[in-house]
Amino acid sequence: MLYKSIFLKAKERIEKRLAKIQNLSQKKAYLEFELKDEILKSEKEIRDSFKKVKCIQCGACCRLAVSEFSPDELLRRASIEDKTAKSFLEVFELYEKNTVPENLLPETLKDGDKAGGSAFFYHCKKVQIKDGKYFCPIYDKRPDVCRNFPDTPLENLPKSCSYNVWKDENEIKAMFIKALNDIRKFYLNENKKG
């Protein structure tokens, strides 16, 4: 429901701007360049704020990776050279019966977004525990899928993850950026048709 209201605000903003532009080529230039630059600037601000957070190496992200894709869908994607799916499958495997320890599950996924829904829960094949702490034995050589986590404030993060502060500060902004970009692409595609 929140995304819908954010999407409608983004749509209204773009439509107001487009209504002020009379020339079709200027509208296209606004969508292709000016709006795209605004989106990229906002994305950079989010990335820059990401650098201020330090990973506390709680191992929660190793023990809980959430994907909208089933293992079969990830295998299919990897077979058609989807590098992200291939990398993900090299690191993570599905929890047995898609169950996950409750202490890891983000609040947003506790009610009804489980197996059969839109979330699949995975864990790292390599993560280890020593003296009650989880650690990555290949941390310095970890794959990009791990190195770049979380790559967006729209990720479902485990409760103990230190990046929750960053997520909370940037999630609404990230949703607005996503909405702007989706609408921008829609209008550009419509212009190609017409």
mmCIF file of C-alpha atoms in Angstrom:
data_model
loop_
_atom_site.group_PDB
_atom_site.id
_atom_site.type_symbol
_atom_site.label_atom_id
_atom_site.label_comp_id
_atom_site.label_asym_id
_atom_site.label_seq_id
_atom_site.Cartn_x
_atom_site.Cartn_y
_atom_site.Cartn_z
ATOM 1 C CA MET A 1 0.000 0.000 0.000
ATOM 2 C CA LEU A 2 2.885 2.353 0.811
ATOM 3 C CA TYR A 3 4.525 1.792 -2.575
ATOM 4 C CA LYS A 4 1.244 2.500 -4.353
ATOM 5 C CA SER A 5 0.956 5.941 -2.726
ATOM 6 C CA ILE A 6 4.623 6.686 -3.471
ATOM 7 C CA PHE A 7 4.135 5.559 -7.079
ATOM 8 C CA LEU A 8 1.119 7.864 -7.480
ATOM 9 C CA LYS A 9 3.104 10.831 -6.091
ATOM 10 C CA ALA A 10 5.958 10.118 -8.509
ATOM 11 C CA LYS A 11 3.502 9.846 -11.403
ATOM 12 C CA GLU A 12 1.857 13.133 -10.453
ATOM 13 C CA ARG A 13 5.258 14.849 -10.260
ATOM 14 C CA ILE A 14 6.322 13.618 -13.701
ATOM 15 C CA GLU A 15 2.962 14.466 -15.279
ATOM 16 C CA LYS A 16 3.060 18.017 -13.873
ATOM 17 C CA ARG A 17 6.547 18.505 -15.322
ATOM 18 C CA LEU A 18 5.567 17.047 -18.696
ATOM 19 C CA ALA A 19 2.452 19.259 -18.835
ATOM 20 C CA LYS A 20 4.698 22.333 -18.661
ATOM 21 C CA ILE A 21 6.702 21.188 -21.694
ATOM 22 C CA GLN A 22 5.017 21.803 -25.033
ATOM 23 C CA ASN A 23 7.502 20.312 -27.466
ATOM 24 C CA LEU A 24 7.533 16.507 -27.858
ATOM 25 C CA SER A 25 11.313 16.358 -28.330
ATOM 26 C CA GLN A 26 11.797 18.419 -25.142
ATOM 27 C CA LYS A 27 9.537 15.996 -23.247
ATOM 28 C CA LYS A 28 11.641 13.120 -24.505
ATOM 29 C CA ALA A 29 14.844 14.951 -23.519
ATOM 30 C CA TYR A 30 13.428 15.543 -20.038
ATOM 31 C CA LEU A 31 12.690 11.818 -19.628
ATOM 32 C CA GLU A 32 15.931 10.602 -21.190
ATOM 33 C CA PHE A 33 18.360 13.017 -19.605
ATOM 34 C CA GLU A 34 17.081 15.414 -16.944
ATOM 35 C CA LEU A 35 14.932 12.900 -15.033
ATOM 36 C CA LYS A 36 17.511 10.144 -15.488
ATOM 37 C CA ASP A 37 20.224 12.431 -14.046
ATOM 38 C CA GLU A 38 17.969 13.250 -11.076
ATOM 39 C CA ILE A 39 17.424 9.518 -10.451
ATOM 40 C CA LEU A 40 21.150 8.758 -10.717
ATOM 41 C CA LYS A 41 21.962 11.593 -8.303
ATOM 42 C CA SER A 42 19.481 10.224 -5.751
ATOM 43 C CA GLU A 43 20.862 6.692 -6.159
ATOM 44 C CA LYS A 44 24.374 8.049 -5.562
ATOM 45 C CA GLU A 45 23.213 9.744 -2.355
ATOM 46 C CA ILE A 46 21.870 6.405 -1.123
ATOM 47 C CA ARG A 47 25.121 4.620 -2.064
ATOM 48 C CA ASP A 48 27.172 7.316 -0.327
ATOM 49 C CA SER A 49 25.148 6.931 2.866
ATOM 50 C CA PHE A 50 25.705 3.148 2.620
ATOM 51 C CA LYS A 51 29.461 3.727 3.004
ATOM 52 C CA LYS A 52 28.879 5.240 6.458
ATOM 53 C CA VAL A 53 27.551 1.962 7.888
ATOM 54 C CA LYS A 54 29.953 -0.706 9.071
ATOM 55 C CA CYS A 55 29.126 -4.381 8.890
ATOM 56 C CA ILE A 56 29.210 -5.890 12.391
ATOM 57 C CA GLN A 57 29.804 -9.356 10.924
ATOM 58 C CA CYS A 58 26.855 -10.879 12.753
ATOM 59 C CA GLY A 59 26.517 -13.485 10.009
ATOM 60 C CA ALA A 60 22.794 -12.851 9.690
ATOM 61 C CA CYS A 61 23.024 -12.142 5.954
ATOM 62 C CA CYS A 62 24.920 -15.417 5.527
ATOM 63 C CA ARG A 63 22.238 -17.288 7.404
ATOM 64 C CA LEU A 64 19.303 -15.589 5.672
ATOM 65 C CA ALA A 65 19.162 -14.544 2.055
ATOM 66 C CA VAL A 66 15.648 -13.822 0.823
ATOM 67 C CA SER A 67 14.750 -14.200 -2.833
ATOM 68 C CA GLU A 68 11.547 -13.953 -4.798
ATOM 69 C CA PHE A 69 12.868 -16.836 -6.918
ATOM 70 C CA SER A 70 12.608 -20.546 -6.199
ATOM 71 C CA PRO A 71 15.688 -22.753 -6.624
ATOM 72 C CA ASP A 72 14.233 -24.045 -9.914
ATOM 73 C CA GLU A 73 13.753 -20.520 -11.242
ATOM 74 C CA LEU A 74 17.285 -19.567 -10.173
ATOM 75 C CA LEU A 75 18.645 -22.641 -11.989
ATOM 76 C CA ARG A 76 16.683 -21.685 -15.101
ATOM 77 C CA ARG A 77 18.015 -18.126 -14.955
ATOM 78 C CA ALA A 78 21.578 -19.334 -14.385
ATOM 79 C CA SER A 79 21.259 -21.629 -17.422
ATOM 80 C CA ILE A 80 20.538 -18.587 -19.621
ATOM 81 C CA GLU A 81 23.640 -16.787 -18.341
ATOM 82 C CA ASP A 82 22.063 -14.713 -15.577
ATOM 83 C CA LYS A 83 25.272 -13.961 -13.656
ATOM 84 C CA THR A 84 23.469 -12.886 -10.491
ATOM 85 C CA ALA A 85 21.447 -16.108 -10.316
ATOM 86 C CA LYS A 86 24.554 -18.183 -11.004
ATOM 87 C CA SER A 87 26.556 -16.388 -8.306
ATOM 88 C CA PHE A 88 23.681 -16.674 -5.840
ATOM 89 C CA LEU A 89 23.398 -20.445 -6.374
ATOM 90 C CA GLU A 90 27.148 -20.874 -5.916
ATOM 91 C CA VAL A 91 26.849 -19.386 -2.435
ATOM 92 C CA PHE A 92 23.339 -20.106 -1.138
ATOM 93 C CA GLU A 93 21.028 -23.075 -0.760
ATOM 94 C CA LEU A 94 17.366 -23.217 0.235
ATOM 95 C CA TYR A 95 16.530 -23.859 3.881
ATOM 96 C CA GLU A 96 15.018 -27.302 4.247
ATOM 97 C CA LYS A 97 11.256 -26.969 3.720
ATOM 98 C CA ASN A 98 11.893 -23.236 3.266
ATOM 99 C CA THR A 99 11.884 -22.739 7.031
ATOM 100 C CA VAL A 100 14.118 -20.190 8.650
ATOM 101 C CA PRO A 101 15.062 -19.531 12.289
ATOM 102 C CA GLU A 102 12.509 -17.030 13.642
ATOM 103 C CA ASN A 103 15.216 -14.810 15.153
ATOM 104 C CA LEU A 104 16.491 -14.066 11.632
ATOM 105 C CA LEU A 105 13.196 -13.403 9.924
ATOM 106 C CA PRO A 106 12.537 -9.722 9.180
ATOM 107 C CA GLU A 107 9.254 -8.405 10.612
ATOM 108 C CA THR A 108 8.023 -7.700 7.080
ATOM 109 C CA LEU A 109 8.143 -11.418 6.266
ATOM 110 C CA LYS A 110 6.693 -12.898 9.444
ATOM 111 C CA ASP A 111 3.047 -12.847 8.391
ATOM 112 C CA GLY A 112 2.144 -14.822 5.337
ATOM 113 C CA ASP A 113 5.027 -14.089 2.978
ATOM 114 C CA LYS A 114 6.506 -17.567 3.331
ATOM 115 C CA ALA A 115 6.833 -20.600 1.072
ATOM 116 C CA GLY A 116 4.048 -20.666 -1.441
ATOM 117 C CA GLY A 117 4.041 -16.878 -1.201
ATOM 118 C CA SER A 118 6.612 -14.576 -2.683
ATOM 119 C CA ALA A 119 9.678 -15.348 -0.577
ATOM 120 C CA PHE A 120 12.215 -18.150 -0.562
ATOM 121 C CA PHE A 121 14.747 -18.393 2.250
ATOM 122 C CA TYR A 122 18.353 -19.424 1.617
ATOM 123 C CA HIS A 123 21.518 -19.725 3.664
ATOM 124 C CA CYS A 124 25.213 -19.727 2.810
ATOM 125 C CA LYS A 125 26.832 -23.107 2.280
ATOM 126 C CA LYS A 126 30.166 -21.871 3.679
ATOM 127 C CA VAL A 127 29.311 -19.870 6.810
ATOM 128 C CA GLN A 128 30.861 -21.305 9.960
ATOM 129 C CA ILE A 129 30.509 -20.785 13.686
ATOM 130 C CA LYS A 130 33.324 -20.422 16.187
ATOM 131 C CA ASP A 131 32.998 -19.420 19.833
ATOM 132 C CA GLY A 132 29.300 -18.689 19.282
ATOM 133 C CA LYS A 133 29.968 -16.247 16.425
ATOM 134 C CA TYR A 134 29.304 -16.760 12.747
ATOM 135 C CA PHE A 135 32.031 -15.988 10.260
ATOM 136 C CA CYS A 136 32.865 -16.339 6.590
ATOM 137 C CA PRO A 137 35.958 -18.448 5.947
ATOM 138 C CA ILE A 138 36.436 -16.746 2.561
ATOM 139 C CA TYR A 139 35.505 -13.206 3.644
ATOM 140 C CA ASP A 140 38.399 -11.488 1.809
ATOM 141 C CA LYS A 141 37.578 -13.445 -1.375
ATOM 142 C CA ARG A 142 33.794 -13.522 -0.994
ATOM 143 C CA PRO A 143 31.760 -13.311 -4.204
ATOM 144 C CA ASP A 144 30.099 -10.106 -5.396
ATOM 145 C CA VAL A 145 26.653 -11.290 -4.311
ATOM 146 C CA CYS A 146 27.982 -11.163 -0.728
ATOM 147 C CA ARG A 147 30.310 -8.199 -1.131
ATOM 148 C CA ASN A 148 27.502 -6.004 -2.490
ATOM 149 C CA PHE A 149 24.864 -6.946 0.079
ATOM 150 C CA PRO A 150 22.566 -5.154 0.624
ATOM 151 C CA ASP A 151 22.566 -3.473 -2.763
ATOM 152 C CA THR A 152 19.326 -1.584 -2.149
ATOM 153 C CA PRO A 153 17.366 -0.319 0.863
ATOM 154 C CA LEU A 154 14.465 -2.362 -0.521
ATOM 155 C CA GLU A 155 16.125 -5.614 0.622
ATOM 156 C CA ASN A 156 14.583 -7.693 3.400
ATOM 157 C CA LEU A 157 17.244 -7.584 6.090
ATOM 158 C CA PRO A 158 17.633 -9.811 9.144
ATOM 159 C CA LYS A 159 16.804 -7.990 12.394
ATOM 160 C CA SER A 160 20.387 -8.065 13.671
ATOM 161 C CA CYS A 161 21.888 -6.564 10.503
ATOM 162 C CA SER A 162 23.649 -3.245 11.100
ATOM 163 C CA TYR A 163 22.405 -2.018 7.709
ATOM 164 C CA ASN A 164 18.840 -1.734 9.024
ATOM 165 C CA VAL A 165 19.587 1.856 10.062
ATOM 166 C CA TRP A 166 20.638 2.637 6.470
ATOM 167 C CA LYS A 167 17.573 0.800 5.145
ATOM 168 C CA ASP A 168 15.209 2.719 7.441
ATOM 169 C CA GLU A 169 16.750 6.059 6.442
ATOM 170 C CA ASN A 170 16.606 5.362 2.697
ATOM 171 C CA GLU A 171 13.744 2.961 1.987
ATOM 172 C CA ILE A 172 11.095 5.586 1.130
ATOM 173 C CA LYS A 173 13.577 7.471 -1.056
ATOM 174 C CA ALA A 174 14.506 4.205 -2.831
ATOM 175 C CA MET A 175 10.832 3.436 -3.476
ATOM 176 C CA PHE A 176 10.337 6.918 -4.926
ATOM 177 C CA ILE A 177 13.397 6.481 -7.162
ATOM 178 C CA LYS A 178 12.105 3.094 -8.328
ATOM 179 C CA ALA A 179 8.699 4.609 -9.104
ATOM 180 C CA LEU A 180 10.248 7.527 -11.005
ATOM 181 C CA ASN A 181 12.396 5.171 -13.038
ATOM 182 C CA ASP A 182 9.535 2.754 -13.801
ATOM 183 C CA ILE A 183 7.306 5.617 -14.940
ATOM 184 C CA ARG A 184 10.136 7.191 -16.944
ATOM 185 C CA LYS A 185 10.719 3.907 -18.801
ATOM 186 C CA PHE A 186 6.982 3.539 -19.439
ATOM 187 C CA TYR A 187 6.741 6.995 -21.027
ATOM 188 C CA LEU A 188 9.884 6.420 -23.114
ATOM 189 C CA ASN A 189 8.463 3.125 -24.393
ATOM 190 C CA GLU A 190 5.147 4.804 -25.189
ATOM 191 C CA ASN A 191 7.000 7.467 -27.171
ATOM 192 C CA LYS A 192 8.717 4.761 -29.231
ATOM 193 C CA LYS A 193 5.341 3.238 -30.100
ATOM 194 C CA GLY A 194 3.771 6.549 -31.038
#
